[in-house]
Coordinates of C-alpha atoms and ligand atoms in Angstrom, one line a residue:
X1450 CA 0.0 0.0 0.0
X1451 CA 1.4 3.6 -0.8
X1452 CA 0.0 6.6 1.3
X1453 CA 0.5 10.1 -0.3
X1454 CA 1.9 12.8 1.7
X1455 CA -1.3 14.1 3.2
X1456 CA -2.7 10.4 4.0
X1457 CA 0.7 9.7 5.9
X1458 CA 0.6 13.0 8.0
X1459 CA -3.2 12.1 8.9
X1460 CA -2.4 8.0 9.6
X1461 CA 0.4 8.6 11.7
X1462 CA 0.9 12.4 13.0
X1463 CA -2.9 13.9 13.3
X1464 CA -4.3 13.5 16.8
X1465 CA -6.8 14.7 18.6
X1466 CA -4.9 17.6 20.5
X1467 CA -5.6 18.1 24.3
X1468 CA -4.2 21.4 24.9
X1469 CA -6.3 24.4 25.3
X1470 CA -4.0 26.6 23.9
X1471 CA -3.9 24.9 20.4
X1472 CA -6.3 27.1 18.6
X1473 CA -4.9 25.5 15.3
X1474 CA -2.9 22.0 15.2
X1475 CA -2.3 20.3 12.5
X1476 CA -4.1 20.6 9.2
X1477 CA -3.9 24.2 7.6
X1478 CA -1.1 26.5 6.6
X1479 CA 0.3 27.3 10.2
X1480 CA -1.0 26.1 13.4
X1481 CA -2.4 28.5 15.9
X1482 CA -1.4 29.0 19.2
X1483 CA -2.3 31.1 23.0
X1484 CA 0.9 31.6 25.3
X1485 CA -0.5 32.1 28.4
X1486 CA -0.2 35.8 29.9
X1487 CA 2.1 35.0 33.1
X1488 CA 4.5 32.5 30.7
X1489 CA 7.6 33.7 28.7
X1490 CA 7.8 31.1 25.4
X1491 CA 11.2 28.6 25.2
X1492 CA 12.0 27.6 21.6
X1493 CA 14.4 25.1 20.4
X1494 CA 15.2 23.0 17.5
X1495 CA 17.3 19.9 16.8
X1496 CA 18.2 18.0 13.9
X1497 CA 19.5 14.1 13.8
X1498 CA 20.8 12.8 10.5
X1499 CA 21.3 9.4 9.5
X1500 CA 24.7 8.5 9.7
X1501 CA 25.8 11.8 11.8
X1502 CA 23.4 11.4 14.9
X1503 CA 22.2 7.9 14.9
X1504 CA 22.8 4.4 12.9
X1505 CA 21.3 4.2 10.4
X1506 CA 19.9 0.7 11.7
X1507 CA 18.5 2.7 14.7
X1508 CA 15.1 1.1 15.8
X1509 CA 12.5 3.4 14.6
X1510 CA 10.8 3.3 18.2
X1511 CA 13.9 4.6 19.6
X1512 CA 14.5 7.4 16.9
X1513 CA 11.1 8.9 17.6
X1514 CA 11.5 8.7 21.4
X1515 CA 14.9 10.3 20.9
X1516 CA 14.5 12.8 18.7
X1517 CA 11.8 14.5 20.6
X1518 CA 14.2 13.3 24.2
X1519 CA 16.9 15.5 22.7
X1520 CA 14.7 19.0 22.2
X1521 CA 12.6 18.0 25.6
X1522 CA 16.3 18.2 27.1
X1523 CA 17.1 21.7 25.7
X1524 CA 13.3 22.7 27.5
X1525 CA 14.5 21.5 30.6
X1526 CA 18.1 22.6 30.6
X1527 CA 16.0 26.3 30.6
X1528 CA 13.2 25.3 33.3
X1529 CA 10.8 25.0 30.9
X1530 CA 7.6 23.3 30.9
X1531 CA 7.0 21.5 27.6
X1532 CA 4.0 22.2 25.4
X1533 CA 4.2 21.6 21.6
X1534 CA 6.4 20.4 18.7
X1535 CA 6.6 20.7 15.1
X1536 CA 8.0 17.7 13.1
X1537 CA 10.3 18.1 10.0
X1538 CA 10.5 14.4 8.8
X1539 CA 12.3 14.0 5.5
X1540 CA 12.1 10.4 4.4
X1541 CA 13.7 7.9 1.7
X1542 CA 10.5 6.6 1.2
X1543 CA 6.9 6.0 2.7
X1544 CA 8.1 3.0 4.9
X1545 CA 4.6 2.2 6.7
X1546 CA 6.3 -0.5 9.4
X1547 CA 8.9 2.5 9.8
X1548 CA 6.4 5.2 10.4
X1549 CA 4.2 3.4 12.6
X1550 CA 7.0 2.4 15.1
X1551 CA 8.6 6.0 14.9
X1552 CA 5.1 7.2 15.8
X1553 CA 4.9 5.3 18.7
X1554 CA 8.0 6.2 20.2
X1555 CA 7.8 10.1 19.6
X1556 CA 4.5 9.9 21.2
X1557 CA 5.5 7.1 24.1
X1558 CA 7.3 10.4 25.2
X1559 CA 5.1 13.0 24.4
X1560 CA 2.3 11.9 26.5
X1561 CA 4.4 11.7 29.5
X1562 CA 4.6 15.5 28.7
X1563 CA 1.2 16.6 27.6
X1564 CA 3.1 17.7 24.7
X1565 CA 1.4 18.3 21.5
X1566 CA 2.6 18.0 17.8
X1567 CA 0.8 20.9 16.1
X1568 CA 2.6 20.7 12.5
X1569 CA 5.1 20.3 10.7
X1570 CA 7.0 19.4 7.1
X1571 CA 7.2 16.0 5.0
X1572 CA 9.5 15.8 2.8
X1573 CA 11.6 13.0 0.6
X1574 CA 15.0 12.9 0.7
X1575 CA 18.3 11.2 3.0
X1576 CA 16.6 10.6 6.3
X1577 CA 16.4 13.6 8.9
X1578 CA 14.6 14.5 11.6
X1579 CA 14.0 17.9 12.9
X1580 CA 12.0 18.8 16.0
X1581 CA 11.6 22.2 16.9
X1582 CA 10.2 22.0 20.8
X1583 CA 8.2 25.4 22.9
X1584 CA 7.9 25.6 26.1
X1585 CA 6.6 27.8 28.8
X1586 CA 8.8 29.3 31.5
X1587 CA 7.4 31.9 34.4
X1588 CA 8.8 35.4 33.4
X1589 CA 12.1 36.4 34.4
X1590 CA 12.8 32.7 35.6
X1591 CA 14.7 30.8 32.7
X1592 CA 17.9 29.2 33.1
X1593 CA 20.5 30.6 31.3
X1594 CA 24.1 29.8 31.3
X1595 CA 25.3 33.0 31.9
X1596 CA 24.4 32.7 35.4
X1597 CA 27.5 31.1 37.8
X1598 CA 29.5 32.7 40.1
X1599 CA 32.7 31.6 41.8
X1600 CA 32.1 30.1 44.9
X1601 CA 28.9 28.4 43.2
X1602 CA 28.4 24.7 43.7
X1603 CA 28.5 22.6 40.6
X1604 CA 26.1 19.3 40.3
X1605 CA 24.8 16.9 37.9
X1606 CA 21.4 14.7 37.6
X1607 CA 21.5 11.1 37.1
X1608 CA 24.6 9.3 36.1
X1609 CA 27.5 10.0 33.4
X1610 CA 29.2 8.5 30.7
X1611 CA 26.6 5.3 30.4
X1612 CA 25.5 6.2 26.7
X1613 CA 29.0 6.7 25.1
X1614 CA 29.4 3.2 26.1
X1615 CA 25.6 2.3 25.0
X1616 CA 27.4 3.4 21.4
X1617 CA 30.6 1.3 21.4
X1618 CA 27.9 -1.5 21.9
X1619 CA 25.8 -0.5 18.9
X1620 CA 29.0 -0.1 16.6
X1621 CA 29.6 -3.8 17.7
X1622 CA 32.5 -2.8 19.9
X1623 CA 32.8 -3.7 23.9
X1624 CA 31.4 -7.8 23.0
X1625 CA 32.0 -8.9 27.0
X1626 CA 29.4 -6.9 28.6
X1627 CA 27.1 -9.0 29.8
X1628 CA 23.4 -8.7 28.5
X1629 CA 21.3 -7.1 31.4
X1630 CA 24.0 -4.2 31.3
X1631 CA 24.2 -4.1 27.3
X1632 CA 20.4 -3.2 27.5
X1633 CA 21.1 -1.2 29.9
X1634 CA 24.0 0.9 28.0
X1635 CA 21.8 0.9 24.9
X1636 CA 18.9 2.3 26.6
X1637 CA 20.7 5.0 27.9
X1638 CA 21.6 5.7 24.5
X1639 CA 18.8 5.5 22.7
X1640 CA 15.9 6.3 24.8
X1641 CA 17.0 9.2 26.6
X1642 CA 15.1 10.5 29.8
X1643 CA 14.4 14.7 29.4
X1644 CA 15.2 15.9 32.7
X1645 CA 11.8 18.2 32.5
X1646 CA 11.2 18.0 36.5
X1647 CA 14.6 18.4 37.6
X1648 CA 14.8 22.0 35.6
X1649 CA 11.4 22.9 36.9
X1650 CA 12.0 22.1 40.2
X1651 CA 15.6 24.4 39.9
X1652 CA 14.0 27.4 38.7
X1653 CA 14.4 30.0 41.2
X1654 CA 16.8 28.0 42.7
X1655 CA 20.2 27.3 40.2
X1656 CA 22.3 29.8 38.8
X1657 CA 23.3 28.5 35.7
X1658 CA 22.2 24.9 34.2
X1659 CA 23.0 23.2 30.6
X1660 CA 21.9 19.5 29.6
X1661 CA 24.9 17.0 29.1
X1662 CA 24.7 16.5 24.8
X1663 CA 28.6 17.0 23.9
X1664 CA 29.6 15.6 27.2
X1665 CA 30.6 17.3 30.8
X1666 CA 33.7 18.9 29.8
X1667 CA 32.2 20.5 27.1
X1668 CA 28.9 21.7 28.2
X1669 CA 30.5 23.0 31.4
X1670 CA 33.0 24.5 29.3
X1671 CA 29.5 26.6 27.6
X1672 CA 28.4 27.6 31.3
X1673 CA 32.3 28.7 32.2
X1674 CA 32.6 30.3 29.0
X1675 CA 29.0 32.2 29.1
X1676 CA 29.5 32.8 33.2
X1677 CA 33.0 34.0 32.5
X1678 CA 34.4 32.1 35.5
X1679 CA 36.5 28.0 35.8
X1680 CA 35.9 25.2 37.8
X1681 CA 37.4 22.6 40.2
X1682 CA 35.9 19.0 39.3
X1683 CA 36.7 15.7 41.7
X1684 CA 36.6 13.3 39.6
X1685 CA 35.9 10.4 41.6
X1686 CA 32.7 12.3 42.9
X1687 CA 31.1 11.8 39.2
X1688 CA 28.2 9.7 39.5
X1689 CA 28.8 6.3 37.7
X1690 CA 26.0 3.7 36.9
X1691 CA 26.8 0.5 38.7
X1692 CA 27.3 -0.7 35.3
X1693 CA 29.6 1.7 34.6
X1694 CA 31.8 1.2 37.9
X1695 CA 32.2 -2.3 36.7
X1696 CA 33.7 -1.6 33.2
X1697 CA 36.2 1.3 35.0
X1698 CA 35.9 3.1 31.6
X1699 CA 38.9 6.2 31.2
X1700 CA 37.7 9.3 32.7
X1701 CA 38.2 10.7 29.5
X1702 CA 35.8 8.8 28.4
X1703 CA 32.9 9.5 31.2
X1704 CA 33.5 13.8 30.5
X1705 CA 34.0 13.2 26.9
X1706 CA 31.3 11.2 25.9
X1707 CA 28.2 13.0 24.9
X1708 CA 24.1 11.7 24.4
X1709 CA 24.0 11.3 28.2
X1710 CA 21.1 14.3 28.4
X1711 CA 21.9 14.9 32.2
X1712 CA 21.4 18.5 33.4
X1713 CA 24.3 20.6 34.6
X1714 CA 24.1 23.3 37.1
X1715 CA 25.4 25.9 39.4
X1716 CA 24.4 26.3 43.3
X1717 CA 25.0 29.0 45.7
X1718 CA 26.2 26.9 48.5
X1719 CA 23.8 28.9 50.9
X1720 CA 20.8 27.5 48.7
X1721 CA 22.0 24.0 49.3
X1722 CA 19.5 23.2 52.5
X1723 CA 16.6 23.6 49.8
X1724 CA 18.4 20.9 46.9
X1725 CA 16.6 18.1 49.1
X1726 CA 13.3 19.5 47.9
X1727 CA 14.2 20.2 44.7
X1728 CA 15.6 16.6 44.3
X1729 CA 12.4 14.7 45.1
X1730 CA 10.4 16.9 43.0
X1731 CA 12.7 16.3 40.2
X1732 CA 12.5 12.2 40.7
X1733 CA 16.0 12.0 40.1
X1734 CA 19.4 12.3 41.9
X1735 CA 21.8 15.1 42.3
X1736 CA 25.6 15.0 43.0
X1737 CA 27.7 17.6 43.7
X1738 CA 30.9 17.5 41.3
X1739 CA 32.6 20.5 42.5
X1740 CA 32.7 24.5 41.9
X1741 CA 33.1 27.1 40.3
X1742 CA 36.2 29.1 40.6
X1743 CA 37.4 32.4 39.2
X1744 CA 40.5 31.2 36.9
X1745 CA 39.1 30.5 33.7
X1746 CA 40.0 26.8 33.2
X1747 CA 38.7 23.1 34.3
X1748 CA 40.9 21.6 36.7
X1749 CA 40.2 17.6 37.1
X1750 CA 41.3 16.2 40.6
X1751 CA 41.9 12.9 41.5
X1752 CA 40.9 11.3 45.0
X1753 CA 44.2 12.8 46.2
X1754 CA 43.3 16.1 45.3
X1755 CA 46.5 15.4 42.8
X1756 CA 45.4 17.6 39.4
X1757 CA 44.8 15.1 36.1
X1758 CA 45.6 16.5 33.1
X1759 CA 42.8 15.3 30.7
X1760 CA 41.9 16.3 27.1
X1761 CA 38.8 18.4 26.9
X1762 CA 38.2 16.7 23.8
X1763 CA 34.4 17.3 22.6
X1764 CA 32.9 16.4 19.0
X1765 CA 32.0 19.6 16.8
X1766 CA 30.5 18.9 13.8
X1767 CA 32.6 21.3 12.1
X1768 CA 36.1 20.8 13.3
Ligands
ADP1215 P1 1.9 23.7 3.3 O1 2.1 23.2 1.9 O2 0.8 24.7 3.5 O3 3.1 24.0 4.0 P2 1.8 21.0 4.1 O4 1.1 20.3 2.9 O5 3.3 20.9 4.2 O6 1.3 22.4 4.2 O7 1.2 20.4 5.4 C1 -0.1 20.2 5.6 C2 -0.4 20.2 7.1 O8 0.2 19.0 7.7 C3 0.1 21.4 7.8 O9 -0.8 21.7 8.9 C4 1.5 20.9 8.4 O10 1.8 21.6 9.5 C5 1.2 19.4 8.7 N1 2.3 18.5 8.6 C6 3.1 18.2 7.5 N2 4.0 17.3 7.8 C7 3.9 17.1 9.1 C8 4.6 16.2 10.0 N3 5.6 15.5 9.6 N4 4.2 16.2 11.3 C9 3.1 16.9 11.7 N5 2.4 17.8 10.9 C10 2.8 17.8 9.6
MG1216 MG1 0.4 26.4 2.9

């Protein structure tokens, strides 16, 4: 069976929307939207490409959790509170098995949201995805990375460094792990977890917060660099997955590796009594890392306080 372009968007993108702000989803030339008076509007937009940002054998459950997880991230990194998407989907070809599954996953993670896709683009071509994500954020309140200060504490959600390895698995690479931990690894890869409550709950709260894409010592770099200030990091206080502590991966590895979609962000140590709060409203865990400092560089310590020279190595697309 072939679809067109307009029965494909209907099959497998038009819903029935839930938000009272959609005045116009899907289905006309633009789609229509209220911001609410008290909210100030986030936009962001990401792009995976075959090849560049995923395999191209990449489970098309996965690709449509992730490529909604990666914008969702960017909305949280902000303390912003999700609302709708637009979907630029430019396919080889009208693949119905591949569209249903990459329908399923981009709205597995929707609905935990309330988010709403209100339009978009479908094209033919190499495959890409492009999401462009809006969120709301109470005025004056938005996370920027502009904000640390020396003296600042710095922390991370979750854990680090699990979905570099979750790619050596799916390039076929890193064979001994043993199963429970390779689904593991490859979940964390490919089926990211936004950290939308963790950014709400540190609105009003963090100075400074990024999400973890490029890897720590880059996207700290971003806040240091925005914030004009350094940091001291102890190395052995990076939270690990106990899968991870078992492989003892390099640590250039664990702030190298990027796709791990943890938040980053900057404390006041006087604001620390109320992190407790913040944490269980967030569902996840925070660890302190270390702090900001005035010199403008990273230093890594080891559990001797002994400095480790390590190679801020990040990947730029265009280096
Ligand atoms: P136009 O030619 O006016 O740009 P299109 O024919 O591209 O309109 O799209 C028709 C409708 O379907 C629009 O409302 C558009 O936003 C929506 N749409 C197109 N592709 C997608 C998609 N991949 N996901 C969601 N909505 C889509
Ligand atoms: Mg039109």
């Amino acid at each position: 069976m072939s679809l067109n372009e307009f029965e494909l968007i209907k099959r497998y993108f038009t819903r029935q929307n839930c938000r009272a702000e959609i005045l116009q989803g899907i289905g006309d030339d633009c789609a229509v939207v209220r911001i609410p008076t008290d909210r100030e509007l986030a936009l962001t937009i990401d792009t995976l490409v075959a090849g560049i940002h995923f395999l191209a054998d990449c489970a098309p459950y996965n690709l449509g959790w992730k490529s909604l997880a990666v914008n969702l991230s960017d909305l949280a990194a902000m303390g912003a509170e999700p609302a709708w998407i637009t979907l630029a989907l430019t396919i080889p070809h009208a693949d119905l098995s591949w569209l249903d599954n990459f329908q399923r996953g981009l709205f597995a993670l929707a609905d935990q949201y309330s988010v709403e896709l209100i339009g978009g683009d479908t094209t033919r071509g190499p495959l890409t995805i492009t999401i462009q994500a809006h969120g709301f954020i109470p005025h004056g309140q938005a996370l920027r990375r502009s904000g640390a200060r020396p003296g600042d504490l710095i922390y991370v959600t979750g854990t680090l460094g699990d979905a570099v390895i979750g790619l050596d698995l799916a390039l076929g690479r890193n064979t001994l792990i043993t199963s429970g931990d390779r689904d593991f690894f490859l979940e964390r890869l490919e089926l990211p977890t936004p950290r939308i409550a963790a950014g709400i709950a540190l609105r009003n709260l963090a100075t400074s917060a990024i999400d973890i894409s490029d890897g720590l010592a880059a996207d700290l770099g971003h806040i240091l660099n925005a914030s004009g200030s350094g940091a001291v990091i102890h190395l052995d206080w990076l939270p690990r997955s106990a899968a991870l502590a078992k492989l003892k991966p390099p640590w250039e590895k664990i702030i190298s590796g990027g796709d791990d979609y943890e938040l980053c962000f900057t404390l006041p140590p006087e604001r620390q009594n109320l992190l407790n709060a913040a944490q269980i409203s967030a569902r996840c865990e925070f660890t302190l890392i270390g702090e900001v400092t005035a010199a403008p560089e990273i230093i890594w310590l080891d559990s001797n306080s002994q400095v480790v020279p390590l190679n801020n190595s990040c990947f730029l697309h265009f280096s």
